[in-house]
Amino acid sequence: MTPSRSRTLWLYTEPLHAVVYFEERCRGLGRAVGLKGFWMGYFAARTAPMGRVGPGVAAAALGVFAPGMVARALPSAWEYVSPDRVIEERARVTAAALRQLVPSVEDLAAKVNDPLMAMVEDAPSLARPLFAANRDLAHRSDPVERLWQLVTCVREFRGDAHVAVLADHGLDARESLVLAAATDRVDTAGIRQDRGWTDEEWTASVDRMRHLGLLDTSDRVTEHGVSKRELIEEDTDRLAARLLRPLPRGEADALLTALAPAARRILDSDVLPFPNPIGLPRVAG
């Protein structure tokens, strides 16, 4: 199946954004600003654009993490560092990572920052908290920092849409992960641990998914489960497609063409693991 242009936009922007989770210096961001460990740094960096949020707001916005896991990081992270400091360090290290991984990234930024900005500025912020918070940071003076911030806006716009779609389909955080794992989008053991759910919590969600007919008695995904997952992705694509509205089709296609080589270069490096918890495939497009 040929991916939609909306999904292609994600496939070509997500690798640039994802260096913040996997590139070595980016993974050390939390400790660099005085936080305790990777996950405290992750939650602080991901939510810093929203200000000094607590675990309830953060867990609701992020959509897939166990509340207890979030609560171990927030709000205590803000006792060590301000959101503004995290934002500045995040911009610095991600730009440095992109400059190393994609030697032509300065040229790429010159080509794509304007159309990306046009999309981001035109997009609605209603019911999109992570997108709205990140859009306020988009006008950075360094072009590569701006590029990373803009692709982050694109990913958070889609992410906010995806969380809304999951809720609309009646799935909670755990159930959405169980279904993603059952359809081989992510690794079961890895995603359960990475998102902070206990064995007991995971088993309870598996039981409910059986009850809903999404898994069979052997915990394999049913046809109904496959259809449900495909519909979730299609609905996410549909909502995320709003980003492309301000660009004429030719300009949108030119943007995707310009982004593709950088995305492939990052995917071909050893920075991102496969499989990974964000469900990003090894081949972009």
mmCIF file of C-alpha atoms in Angstrom, residues 9-234:
data_model
loop_
_atom_site.group_PDB
_atom_site.id
_atom_site.type_symbol
_atom_site.label_atom_id
_atom_site.label_comp_id
_atom_site.label_asym_id
_atom_site.label_seq_id
_atom_site.Cartn_x
_atom_site.Cartn_y
_atom_site.Cartn_z
ATOM 1 C CA LEU A 9 5.465 13.614 5.993
ATOM 2 C CA TRP A 10 5.777 11.731 9.292
ATOM 3 C CA LEU A 11 8.196 9.173 7.834
ATOM 4 C CA TYR A 12 10.461 11.956 6.536
ATOM 5 C CA THR A 13 10.330 14.231 9.601
ATOM 6 C CA GLU A 14 10.250 11.754 12.492
ATOM 7 C CA PRO A 15 13.858 10.546 11.991
ATOM 8 C CA LEU A 16 15.103 14.138 12.313
ATOM 9 C CA HIS A 17 13.056 14.655 15.446
ATOM 10 C CA ALA A 18 13.939 11.267 16.949
ATOM 11 C CA VAL A 19 17.633 12.016 17.366
ATOM 12 C CA VAL A 20 16.601 13.657 20.639
ATOM 13 C CA TYR A 21 15.751 10.220 22.064
ATOM 14 C CA PHE A 22 18.545 8.097 20.665
ATOM 15 C CA GLU A 23 21.672 10.089 19.755
ATOM 16 C CA GLU A 24 24.287 9.766 22.506
ATOM 17 C CA ARG A 25 24.727 13.414 23.487
ATOM 18 C CA CYS A 26 20.962 13.947 23.364
ATOM 19 C CA ARG A 27 20.397 10.981 25.662
ATOM 20 C CA GLY A 28 22.685 12.695 28.137
ATOM 21 C CA LEU A 29 20.663 15.914 28.090
ATOM 22 C CA GLY A 30 19.038 15.285 31.461
ATOM 23 C CA ARG A 31 22.262 14.656 33.323
ATOM 24 C CA ALA A 32 23.873 17.638 31.572
ATOM 25 C CA VAL A 33 21.341 19.963 33.208
ATOM 26 C CA GLY A 34 21.443 18.243 36.610
ATOM 27 C CA LEU A 35 18.599 15.739 36.349
ATOM 28 C CA LYS A 36 18.668 12.142 37.521
ATOM 29 C CA GLY A 37 18.844 9.667 34.685
ATOM 30 C CA PHE A 38 17.472 9.348 31.173
ATOM 31 C CA TRP A 39 13.768 9.202 31.983
ATOM 32 C CA MET A 40 13.695 12.290 34.167
ATOM 33 C CA GLY A 41 15.476 14.053 31.317
ATOM 34 C CA TYR A 42 13.026 12.621 28.782
ATOM 35 C CA PHE A 43 9.916 13.784 30.595
ATOM 36 C CA ALA A 44 11.427 17.177 31.375
ATOM 37 C CA ALA A 45 12.553 17.739 27.783
ATOM 38 C CA ARG A 46 9.312 16.513 26.235
ATOM 39 C CA THR A 47 7.060 18.612 28.471
ATOM 40 C CA ALA A 48 9.238 21.687 29.082
ATOM 41 C CA PRO A 49 7.504 23.677 26.312
ATOM 42 C CA MET A 50 4.287 23.425 28.404
ATOM 43 C CA GLY A 51 5.997 24.872 31.480
ATOM 44 C CA ARG A 52 6.237 23.357 34.962
ATOM 45 C CA VAL A 53 3.598 20.699 34.385
ATOM 46 C CA GLY A 54 2.866 17.927 36.847
ATOM 47 C CA PRO A 55 2.400 14.210 36.205
ATOM 48 C CA GLY A 56 -1.342 14.335 35.537
ATOM 49 C CA VAL A 57 -1.106 16.844 32.707
ATOM 50 C CA ALA A 58 2.031 15.195 31.308
ATOM 51 C CA ALA A 59 0.578 11.670 31.297
ATOM 52 C CA ALA A 60 -2.623 12.880 29.649
ATOM 53 C CA ALA A 61 -0.757 14.752 26.915
ATOM 54 C CA LEU A 62 1.822 12.036 26.222
ATOM 55 C CA GLY A 63 -0.888 9.404 26.091
ATOM 56 C CA VAL A 64 0.948 6.085 26.532
ATOM 57 C CA PHE A 65 3.042 6.261 29.717
ATOM 58 C CA ALA A 66 2.111 4.760 33.069
ATOM 59 C CA PRO A 67 1.146 7.611 35.438
ATOM 60 C CA GLY A 68 3.488 6.258 38.109
ATOM 61 C CA MET A 69 6.439 6.386 35.730
ATOM 62 C CA VAL A 70 5.697 10.022 34.897
ATOM 63 C CA ALA A 71 5.224 10.883 38.573
ATOM 64 C CA ARG A 72 8.733 9.659 39.378
ATOM 65 C CA ALA A 73 10.099 12.427 37.129
ATOM 66 C CA LEU A 74 7.599 15.270 37.419
ATOM 67 C CA PRO A 75 7.241 17.702 39.066
ATOM 68 C CA SER A 76 10.511 16.952 40.900
ATOM 69 C CA ALA A 77 12.539 17.681 37.743
ATOM 70 C CA TRP A 78 11.632 21.356 38.111
ATOM 71 C CA GLU A 79 13.369 21.447 41.487
ATOM 72 C CA TYR A 80 16.673 20.928 39.653
ATOM 73 C CA VAL A 81 16.231 22.889 36.439
ATOM 74 C CA SER A 82 13.825 25.346 34.838
ATOM 75 C CA PRO A 83 11.831 24.466 31.705
ATOM 76 C CA ASP A 84 13.574 27.329 29.868
ATOM 77 C CA ARG A 85 16.997 25.830 30.601
ATOM 78 C CA VAL A 86 15.858 22.430 29.349
ATOM 79 C CA ILE A 87 14.478 23.962 26.158
ATOM 80 C CA GLU A 88 17.745 25.745 25.395
ATOM 81 C CA GLU A 89 19.866 22.661 26.046
ATOM 82 C CA ARG A 90 17.498 20.545 23.957
ATOM 83 C CA ALA A 91 17.844 22.908 21.009
ATOM 84 C CA ARG A 92 21.631 22.995 21.280
ATOM 85 C CA VAL A 93 22.257 19.258 21.483
ATOM 86 C CA THR A 94 19.736 18.265 18.814
ATOM 87 C CA ALA A 95 21.183 20.773 16.349
ATOM 88 C CA ALA A 96 24.684 19.454 17.062
ATOM 89 C CA ALA A 97 23.471 15.892 16.505
ATOM 90 C CA LEU A 98 21.845 16.785 13.189
ATOM 91 C CA ARG A 99 24.953 18.600 11.996
ATOM 92 C CA GLN A 100 26.991 15.486 12.666
ATOM 93 C CA LEU A 101 24.532 12.965 11.221
ATOM 94 C CA VAL A 102 23.500 15.018 8.167
ATOM 95 C CA PRO A 103 26.469 17.058 6.883
ATOM 96 C CA SER A 104 24.213 18.907 4.410
ATOM 97 C CA VAL A 105 21.697 19.900 7.072
ATOM 98 C CA GLU A 106 22.428 23.623 6.692
ATOM 99 C CA ASP A 107 21.411 23.412 3.022
ATOM 100 C CA LEU A 108 18.377 21.357 3.977
ATOM 101 C CA ALA A 109 17.294 23.958 6.521
ATOM 102 C CA ALA A 110 17.567 26.669 3.876
ATOM 103 C CA LYS A 111 15.225 24.682 1.615
ATOM 104 C CA VAL A 112 12.615 23.431 4.036
ATOM 105 C CA ASN A 113 12.346 25.831 6.980
ATOM 106 C CA ASP A 114 10.046 28.259 5.174
ATOM 107 C CA PRO A 115 7.480 25.671 3.990
ATOM 108 C CA LEU A 116 7.615 23.911 7.353
ATOM 109 C CA MET A 117 7.016 27.234 9.096
ATOM 110 C CA ALA A 118 4.094 27.972 6.769
ATOM 111 C CA MET A 119 2.487 24.668 7.743
ATOM 112 C CA VAL A 120 3.135 25.088 11.452
ATOM 113 C CA GLU A 121 1.883 28.675 11.611
ATOM 114 C CA ASP A 122 -1.293 27.816 9.710
ATOM 115 C CA ALA A 123 -2.174 24.713 11.734
ATOM 116 C CA PRO A 124 -4.891 24.910 14.421
ATOM 117 C CA SER A 125 -3.816 24.509 18.033
ATOM 118 C CA LEU A 126 -7.205 23.632 19.524
ATOM 119 C CA ALA A 127 -6.957 20.365 21.526
ATOM 120 C CA ARG A 128 -3.288 20.008 20.525
ATOM 121 C CA PRO A 129 -1.347 20.900 23.683
ATOM 122 C CA LEU A 130 2.126 19.606 22.793
ATOM 123 C CA PHE A 131 1.932 21.103 19.316
ATOM 124 C CA ALA A 132 0.773 24.473 20.615
ATOM 125 C CA ALA A 133 3.540 24.619 23.221
ATOM 126 C CA ASN A 134 6.235 23.713 20.696
ATOM 127 C CA ARG A 135 4.957 26.131 18.056
ATOM 128 C CA ASP A 136 5.699 28.995 20.438
ATOM 129 C CA LEU A 137 9.382 27.994 20.184
ATOM 130 C CA ALA A 138 9.635 27.745 16.405
ATOM 131 C CA HIS A 139 11.305 31.087 15.631
ATOM 132 C CA ARG A 140 14.860 30.190 16.620
ATOM 133 C CA SER A 141 17.731 32.144 15.117
ATOM 134 C CA ASP A 142 19.969 29.145 14.416
ATOM 135 C CA PRO A 143 18.629 27.524 11.214
ATOM 136 C CA VAL A 144 19.316 23.949 12.293
ATOM 137 C CA GLU A 145 17.785 24.511 15.716
ATOM 138 C CA ARG A 146 14.792 25.959 13.881
ATOM 139 C CA LEU A 147 14.627 22.928 11.580
ATOM 140 C CA TRP A 148 14.588 20.547 14.525
ATOM 141 C CA GLN A 149 11.961 22.606 16.317
ATOM 142 C CA LEU A 150 9.765 22.685 13.222
ATOM 143 C CA VAL A 151 9.900 18.929 12.618
ATOM 144 C CA THR A 152 9.137 18.548 16.318
ATOM 145 C CA CYS A 153 6.024 20.666 15.804
ATOM 146 C CA VAL A 154 5.038 18.367 12.950
ATOM 147 C CA ARG A 155 5.519 15.260 15.091
ATOM 148 C CA GLU A 156 3.663 16.687 18.085
ATOM 149 C CA PHE A 157 0.758 17.790 15.878
ATOM 150 C CA ARG A 158 0.458 14.212 14.644
ATOM 151 C CA GLY A 159 1.026 12.876 18.150
ATOM 152 C CA ASP A 160 -1.746 15.005 19.621
ATOM 153 C CA ALA A 161 -4.019 13.775 16.827
ATOM 154 C CA HIS A 162 -3.042 10.161 17.471
ATOM 155 C CA VAL A 163 -3.856 10.390 21.184
ATOM 156 C CA ALA A 164 -7.256 11.899 20.324
ATOM 157 C CA VAL A 165 -7.919 9.084 17.834
ATOM 158 C CA LEU A 166 -7.043 6.416 20.398
ATOM 159 C CA ALA A 167 -9.461 7.987 22.864
ATOM 160 C CA ASP A 168 -12.145 8.236 20.183
ATOM 161 C CA HIS A 169 -11.740 4.512 19.468
ATOM 162 C CA GLY A 170 -12.222 3.762 23.151
ATOM 163 C CA LEU A 171 -8.666 2.637 23.891
ATOM 164 C CA ASP A 172 -6.685 3.716 26.913
ATOM 165 C CA ALA A 173 -2.908 4.039 27.071
ATOM 166 C CA ARG A 174 -2.191 0.392 27.843
ATOM 167 C CA GLU A 175 -4.712 -1.004 25.388
ATOM 168 C CA SER A 176 -3.324 1.070 22.553
ATOM 169 C CA LEU A 177 0.142 -0.325 23.253
ATOM 170 C CA VAL A 178 -1.134 -3.904 23.499
ATOM 171 C CA LEU A 179 -2.757 -3.519 20.082
ATOM 172 C CA ALA A 180 0.358 -1.884 18.598
ATOM 173 C CA ALA A 181 2.468 -4.776 19.886
ATOM 174 C CA ALA A 182 0.012 -7.415 18.671
ATOM 175 C CA THR A 183 0.169 -5.942 15.163
ATOM 176 C CA ASP A 184 4.008 -5.965 15.247
ATOM 177 C CA ARG A 185 4.311 -2.204 15.261
ATOM 178 C CA VAL A 186 6.440 -2.328 18.417
ATOM 179 C CA ASP A 187 8.149 -5.004 20.508
ATOM 180 C CA THR A 188 5.903 -6.276 23.305
ATOM 181 C CA ALA A 189 8.427 -6.665 26.120
ATOM 182 C CA GLY A 190 10.309 -3.504 25.234
ATOM 183 C CA ILE A 191 7.277 -1.251 24.940
ATOM 184 C CA ARG A 192 5.731 -2.491 28.195
ATOM 185 C CA GLN A 193 8.921 -1.753 30.104
ATOM 186 C CA ASP A 194 9.746 1.497 28.280
ATOM 187 C CA ARG A 195 6.296 2.894 29.012
ATOM 188 C CA GLY A 196 6.317 1.844 32.656
ATOM 189 C CA TRP A 197 3.508 -0.717 32.856
ATOM 190 C CA THR A 198 3.690 -3.698 35.214
ATOM 191 C CA ASP A 199 3.102 -7.298 34.124
ATOM 192 C CA GLU A 200 -0.193 -7.287 35.995
ATOM 193 C CA GLU A 201 -1.371 -4.088 34.320
ATOM 194 C CA TRP A 202 -0.374 -5.388 30.904
ATOM 195 C CA THR A 203 -2.161 -8.706 31.480
ATOM 196 C CA ALA A 204 -5.337 -6.879 32.499
ATOM 197 C CA SER A 205 -5.282 -4.946 29.224
ATOM 198 C CA VAL A 206 -4.654 -8.129 27.223
ATOM 199 C CA ASP A 207 -7.722 -9.638 28.898
ATOM 200 C CA ARG A 208 -9.834 -6.636 27.939
ATOM 201 C CA MET A 209 -8.567 -6.780 24.349
ATOM 202 C CA ARG A 210 -9.709 -10.409 24.190
ATOM 203 C CA HIS A 211 -13.090 -9.351 25.507
ATOM 204 C CA LEU A 212 -13.316 -6.711 22.763
ATOM 205 C CA GLY A 213 -12.460 -9.299 20.116
ATOM 206 C CA LEU A 214 -9.207 -7.595 19.161
ATOM 207 C CA LEU A 215 -7.099 -10.549 20.365
ATOM 208 C CA ASP A 216 -7.954 -14.248 20.239
ATOM 209 C CA THR A 217 -7.610 -16.749 23.078
ATOM 210 C CA SER A 218 -3.934 -17.274 22.138
ATOM 211 C CA ASP A 219 -3.330 -13.484 22.356
ATOM 212 C CA ARG A 220 -2.872 -13.213 18.596
ATOM 213 C CA VAL A 221 -4.428 -10.253 16.845
ATOM 214 C CA THR A 222 -7.754 -10.965 15.168
ATOM 215 C CA GLU A 223 -8.978 -9.596 11.842
ATOM 216 C CA HIS A 224 -11.029 -7.144 13.867
ATOM 217 C CA GLY A 225 -7.862 -6.087 15.692
ATOM 218 C CA VAL A 226 -5.965 -5.580 12.439
ATOM 219 C CA SER A 227 -8.834 -3.524 11.030
ATOM 220 C CA LYS A 228 -9.022 -1.450 14.197
ATOM 221 C CA ARG A 229 -5.307 -0.674 14.066
ATOM 222 C CA GLU A 230 -5.468 0.248 10.370
ATOM 223 C CA LEU A 231 -8.420 2.530 11.032
ATOM 224 C CA ILE A 232 -6.537 4.231 13.875
ATOM 225 C CA GLU A 233 -3.621 4.940 11.539
ATOM 226 C CA GLU A 234 -5.928 6.160 8.779
#
